[in-house]
Coordinates of C-alpha atoms and ligand atoms in Angstrom, one line a residue:
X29 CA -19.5 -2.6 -3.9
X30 CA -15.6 -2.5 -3.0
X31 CA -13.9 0.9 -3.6
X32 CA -11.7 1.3 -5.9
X33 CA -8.5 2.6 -4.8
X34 CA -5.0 3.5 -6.8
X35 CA -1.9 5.0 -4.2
X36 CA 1.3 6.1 -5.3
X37 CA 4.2 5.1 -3.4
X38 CA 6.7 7.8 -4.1
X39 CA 9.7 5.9 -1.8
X40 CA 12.8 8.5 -1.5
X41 CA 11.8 10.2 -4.2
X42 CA 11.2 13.1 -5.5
X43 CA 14.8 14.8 -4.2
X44 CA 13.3 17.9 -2.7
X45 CA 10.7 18.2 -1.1
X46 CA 9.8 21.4 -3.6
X47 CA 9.9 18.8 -6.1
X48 CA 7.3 16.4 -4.0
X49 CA 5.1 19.8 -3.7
X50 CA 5.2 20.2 -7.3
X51 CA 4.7 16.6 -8.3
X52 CA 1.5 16.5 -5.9
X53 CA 0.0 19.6 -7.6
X54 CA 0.3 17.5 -11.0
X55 CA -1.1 14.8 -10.0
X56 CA -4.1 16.5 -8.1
X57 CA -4.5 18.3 -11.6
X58 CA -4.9 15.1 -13.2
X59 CA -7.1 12.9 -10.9
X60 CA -10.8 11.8 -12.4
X61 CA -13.4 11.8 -9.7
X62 CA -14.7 8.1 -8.8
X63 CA -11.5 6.5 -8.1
X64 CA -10.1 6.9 -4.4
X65 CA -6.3 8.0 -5.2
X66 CA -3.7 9.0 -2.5
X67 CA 0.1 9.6 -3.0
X68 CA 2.7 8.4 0.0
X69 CA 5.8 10.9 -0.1
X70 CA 8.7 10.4 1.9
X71 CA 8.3 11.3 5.6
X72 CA 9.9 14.6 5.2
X73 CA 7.1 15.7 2.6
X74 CA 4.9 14.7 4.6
X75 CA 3.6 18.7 5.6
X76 CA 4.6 20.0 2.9
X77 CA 2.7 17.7 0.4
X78 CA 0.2 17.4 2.5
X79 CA -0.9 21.4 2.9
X80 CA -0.5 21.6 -0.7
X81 CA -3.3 18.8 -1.5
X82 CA -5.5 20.1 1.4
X83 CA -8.3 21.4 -1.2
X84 CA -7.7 18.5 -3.6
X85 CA -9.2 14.8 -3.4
X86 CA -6.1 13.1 -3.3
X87 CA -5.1 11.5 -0.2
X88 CA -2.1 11.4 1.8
X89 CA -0.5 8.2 3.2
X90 CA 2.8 7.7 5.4
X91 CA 5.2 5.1 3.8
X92 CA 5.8 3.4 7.7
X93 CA 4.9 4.0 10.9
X94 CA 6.4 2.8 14.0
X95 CA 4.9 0.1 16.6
X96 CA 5.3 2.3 20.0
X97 CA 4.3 5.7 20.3
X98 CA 6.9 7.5 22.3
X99 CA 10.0 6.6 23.4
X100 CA 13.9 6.3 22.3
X101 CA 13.5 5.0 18.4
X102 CA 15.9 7.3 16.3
X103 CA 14.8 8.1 13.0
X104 CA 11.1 6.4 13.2
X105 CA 7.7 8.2 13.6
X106 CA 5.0 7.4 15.7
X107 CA 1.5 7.4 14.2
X108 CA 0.7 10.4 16.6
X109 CA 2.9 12.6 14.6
X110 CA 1.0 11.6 11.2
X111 CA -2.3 13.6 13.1
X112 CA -3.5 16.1 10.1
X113 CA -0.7 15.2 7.9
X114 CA -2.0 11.6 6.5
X115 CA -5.2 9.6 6.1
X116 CA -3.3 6.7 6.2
X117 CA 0.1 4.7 6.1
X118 CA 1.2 1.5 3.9
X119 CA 2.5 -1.6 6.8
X120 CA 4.6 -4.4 5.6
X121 CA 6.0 -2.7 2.2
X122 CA 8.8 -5.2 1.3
X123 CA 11.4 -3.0 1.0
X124 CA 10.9 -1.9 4.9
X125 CA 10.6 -5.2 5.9
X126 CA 13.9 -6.0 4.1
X127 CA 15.8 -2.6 4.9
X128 CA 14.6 -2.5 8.2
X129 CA 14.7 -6.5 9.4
X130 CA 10.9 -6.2 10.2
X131 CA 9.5 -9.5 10.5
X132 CA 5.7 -10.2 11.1
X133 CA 5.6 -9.8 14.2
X134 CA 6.7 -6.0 13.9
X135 CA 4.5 -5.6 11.0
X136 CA 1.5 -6.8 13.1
X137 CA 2.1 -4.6 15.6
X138 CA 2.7 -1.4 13.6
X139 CA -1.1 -2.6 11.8
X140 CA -2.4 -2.2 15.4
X141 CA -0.9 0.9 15.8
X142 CA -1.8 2.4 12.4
X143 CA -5.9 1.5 13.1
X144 CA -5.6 2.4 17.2
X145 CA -4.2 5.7 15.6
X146 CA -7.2 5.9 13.6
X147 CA -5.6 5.9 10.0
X148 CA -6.2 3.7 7.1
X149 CA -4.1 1.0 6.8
X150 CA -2.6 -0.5 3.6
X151 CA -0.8 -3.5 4.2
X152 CA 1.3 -5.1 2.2
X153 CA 2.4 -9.2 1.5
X154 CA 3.7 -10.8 -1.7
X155 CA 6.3 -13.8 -1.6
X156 CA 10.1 -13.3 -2.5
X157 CA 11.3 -14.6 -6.3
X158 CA 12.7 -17.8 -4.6
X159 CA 9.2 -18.5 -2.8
X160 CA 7.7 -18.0 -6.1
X161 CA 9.6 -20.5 -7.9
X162 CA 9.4 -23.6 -5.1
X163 CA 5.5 -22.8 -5.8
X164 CA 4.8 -21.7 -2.5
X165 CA 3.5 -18.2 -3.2
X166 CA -0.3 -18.7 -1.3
X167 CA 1.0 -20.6 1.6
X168 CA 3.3 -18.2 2.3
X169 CA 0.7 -14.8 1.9
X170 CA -1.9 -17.0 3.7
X171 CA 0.7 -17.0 6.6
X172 CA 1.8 -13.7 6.3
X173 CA -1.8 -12.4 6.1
X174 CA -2.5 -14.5 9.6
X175 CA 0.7 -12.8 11.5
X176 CA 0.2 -9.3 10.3
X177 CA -3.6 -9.3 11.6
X178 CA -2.4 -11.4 15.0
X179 CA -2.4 -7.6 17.3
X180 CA -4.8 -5.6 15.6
X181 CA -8.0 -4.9 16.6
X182 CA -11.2 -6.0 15.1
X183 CA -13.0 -3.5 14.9
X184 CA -10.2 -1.5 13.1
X185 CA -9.5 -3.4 10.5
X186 CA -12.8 -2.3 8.9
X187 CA -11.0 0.2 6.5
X188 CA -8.3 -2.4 6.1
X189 CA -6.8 -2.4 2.4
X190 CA -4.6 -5.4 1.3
X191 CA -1.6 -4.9 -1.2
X192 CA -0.9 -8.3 -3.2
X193 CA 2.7 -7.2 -4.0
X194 CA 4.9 -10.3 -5.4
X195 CA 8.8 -9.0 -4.5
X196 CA 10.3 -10.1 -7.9
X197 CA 7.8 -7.7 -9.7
X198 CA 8.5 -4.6 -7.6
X199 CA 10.5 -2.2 -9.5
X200 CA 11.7 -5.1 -11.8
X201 CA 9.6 -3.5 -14.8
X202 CA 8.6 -7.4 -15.0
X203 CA 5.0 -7.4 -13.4
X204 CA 2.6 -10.7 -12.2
X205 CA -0.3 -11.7 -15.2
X206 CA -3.5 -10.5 -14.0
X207 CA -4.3 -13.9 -14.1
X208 CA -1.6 -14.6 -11.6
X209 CA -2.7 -11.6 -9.4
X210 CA -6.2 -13.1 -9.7
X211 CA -5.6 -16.4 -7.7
X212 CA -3.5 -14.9 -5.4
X213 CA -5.8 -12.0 -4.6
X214 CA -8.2 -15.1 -3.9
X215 CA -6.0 -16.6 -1.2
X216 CA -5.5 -13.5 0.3
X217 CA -9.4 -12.9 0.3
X218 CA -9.9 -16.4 1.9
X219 CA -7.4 -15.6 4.5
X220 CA -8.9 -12.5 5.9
X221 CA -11.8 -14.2 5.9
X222 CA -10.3 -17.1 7.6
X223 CA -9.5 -14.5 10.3
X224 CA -12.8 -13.4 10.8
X225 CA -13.0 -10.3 8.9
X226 CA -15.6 -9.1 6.2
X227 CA -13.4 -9.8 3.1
X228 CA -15.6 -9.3 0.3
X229 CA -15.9 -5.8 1.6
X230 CA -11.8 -4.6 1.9
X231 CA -10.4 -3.9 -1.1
X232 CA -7.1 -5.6 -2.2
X233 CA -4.8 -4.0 -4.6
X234 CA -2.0 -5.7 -6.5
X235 CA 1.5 -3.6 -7.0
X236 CA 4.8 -4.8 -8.8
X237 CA 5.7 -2.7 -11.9
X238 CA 2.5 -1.6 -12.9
X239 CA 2.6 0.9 -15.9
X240 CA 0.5 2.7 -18.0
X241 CA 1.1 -0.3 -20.3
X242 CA 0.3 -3.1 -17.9
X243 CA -2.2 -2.0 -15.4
X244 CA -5.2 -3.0 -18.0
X245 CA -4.9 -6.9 -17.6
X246 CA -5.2 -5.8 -13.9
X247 CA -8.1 -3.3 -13.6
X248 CA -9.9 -5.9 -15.5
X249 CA -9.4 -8.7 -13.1
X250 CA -12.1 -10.4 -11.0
X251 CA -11.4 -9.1 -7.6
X252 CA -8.3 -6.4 -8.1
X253 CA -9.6 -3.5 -6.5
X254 CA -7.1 -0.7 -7.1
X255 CA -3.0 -0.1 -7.9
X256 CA -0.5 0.3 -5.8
X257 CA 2.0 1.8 -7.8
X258 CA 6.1 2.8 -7.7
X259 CA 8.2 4.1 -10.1
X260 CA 5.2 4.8 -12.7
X261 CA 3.8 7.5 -9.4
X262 CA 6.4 9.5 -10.3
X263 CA 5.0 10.5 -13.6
X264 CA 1.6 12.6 -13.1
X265 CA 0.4 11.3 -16.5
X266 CA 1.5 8.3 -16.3
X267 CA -0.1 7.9 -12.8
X268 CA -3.3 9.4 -14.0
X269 CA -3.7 6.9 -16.7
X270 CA -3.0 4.3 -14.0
X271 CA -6.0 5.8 -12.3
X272 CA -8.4 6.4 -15.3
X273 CA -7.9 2.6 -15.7
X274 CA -9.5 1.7 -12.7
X275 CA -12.1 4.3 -13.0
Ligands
PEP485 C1 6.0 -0.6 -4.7 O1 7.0 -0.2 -4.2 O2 5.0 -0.7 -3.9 C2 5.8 -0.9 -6.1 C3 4.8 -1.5 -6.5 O3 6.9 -0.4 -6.9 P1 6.9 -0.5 -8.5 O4 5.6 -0.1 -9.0 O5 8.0 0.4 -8.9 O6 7.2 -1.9 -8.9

């Protein structure tokens, strides 16, 4: 059986980082047990948030890591410095890709660098709104799945996690149908196992506006494993209902 796994992405929010202390403490307050849940604070959080949840079951994940581990890269971090700070860090996420001009081939080497460094990878692919439209949504995660796997290795891709995250449902408050999230979830599956890897075993989660509202139609889909969830992380209760739906 897959785990099932829910992660906020906090992005560059809260605006202190006594407010991302505080907002973890809520949200560790809240969590059921059975559901794997981690939060992903801005880099600067990072020890802060993450002393705070040491005696808590939520998990800590980076939002980006960067593809060399030393040398002259102002204003990145190398996955050395997230060493007893993070279980994990989110690869890919959209808005790095965009903000950031990463393409695949970055984002395939930052996935090797994430599971050399020994932390969980969660990475993410979804098409843009126009790639939607022209209908060419599973050709183009199919090939994005391929790239992003091209550098890492094998054998440490097996606590890989998948986020199906379609770019016109991020932060739009317009999410996919779980339907929708459903097929595509499917290519993505095929594809990983198309690269050799054990997919009915790595949990894929879908993220785009899910709410407290929406994430039902999700958590019951064939094959959804988890959340990865924006705006609606910033809200403990809000999260935690999130959570309880997958539970
Ligand atoms: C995200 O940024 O990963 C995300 C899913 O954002 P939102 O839930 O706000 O759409």
């Amino acid at each position: 059986m897959r785990e099932r796994m829910v992660i906020g992405n906090w992005k560059m929010n809260p605006p202190t980082i006594a407010d991302a202390v505080e907002l973890a403490r809520s949200v560790a307050d809240r969590i059921p047990a059975g559901v794997l849940v981690g939060v992903a604070p801005a880099a600067v959080a990072l020890p802060a948030v993450s002393d705070a949840l040491r005696d808590t079951n939520l998990d800590v994940y980076a939002q980006d890591v960067h593809w060399e581990e030393r040398g002259a890269f102002t204003g990145q971090i190398a996955a050395s410095m997230l060493r007893g700070l993070a279980t994990g860090a989110i690869v890919g996420h959209s808005e790095v890709r965009r903000d950031q001009c990463d393409d695949d081939a970055r984002v395939a080497k930052k996935l090797a660098r994430t599971v050399t460094a020994g932390l969980r990878p969660i990475l993410c692919v979804g098409e843009s709104a126009a790639e939607h439209e022209a209908g060419n949504a599973s050709v183009v995660i199919v090939r994005q799945i391929a790239a992003d796997l091209a550098e890492a290795p094998r054998r440490g891709l097996q606590r890989l996690v998948v986020a199906y995250e379609p770019i016109w449902a991020i932060g739009t408050g317009n999410p996919a149908t779980g339907e929708w999230a459903t097929l595509e979830v499917r290519a993505i599956r095929a594809a990983l196992k198309h690269a050799g890897l054990d997919a009915e075993a790595i949990p894929i989660l879908y993220g785009g506006s899910v709410s407290a509202r929406s994430v039902a139609e999700f958590a019951a889909a064939d094959g959804i494993d988890g959340a990865l969830v924006g705006g609606a992380s910033l809200d403990p209760d809000e999260f935690a209902a999130i959570v309880r739906a997958f539970g």
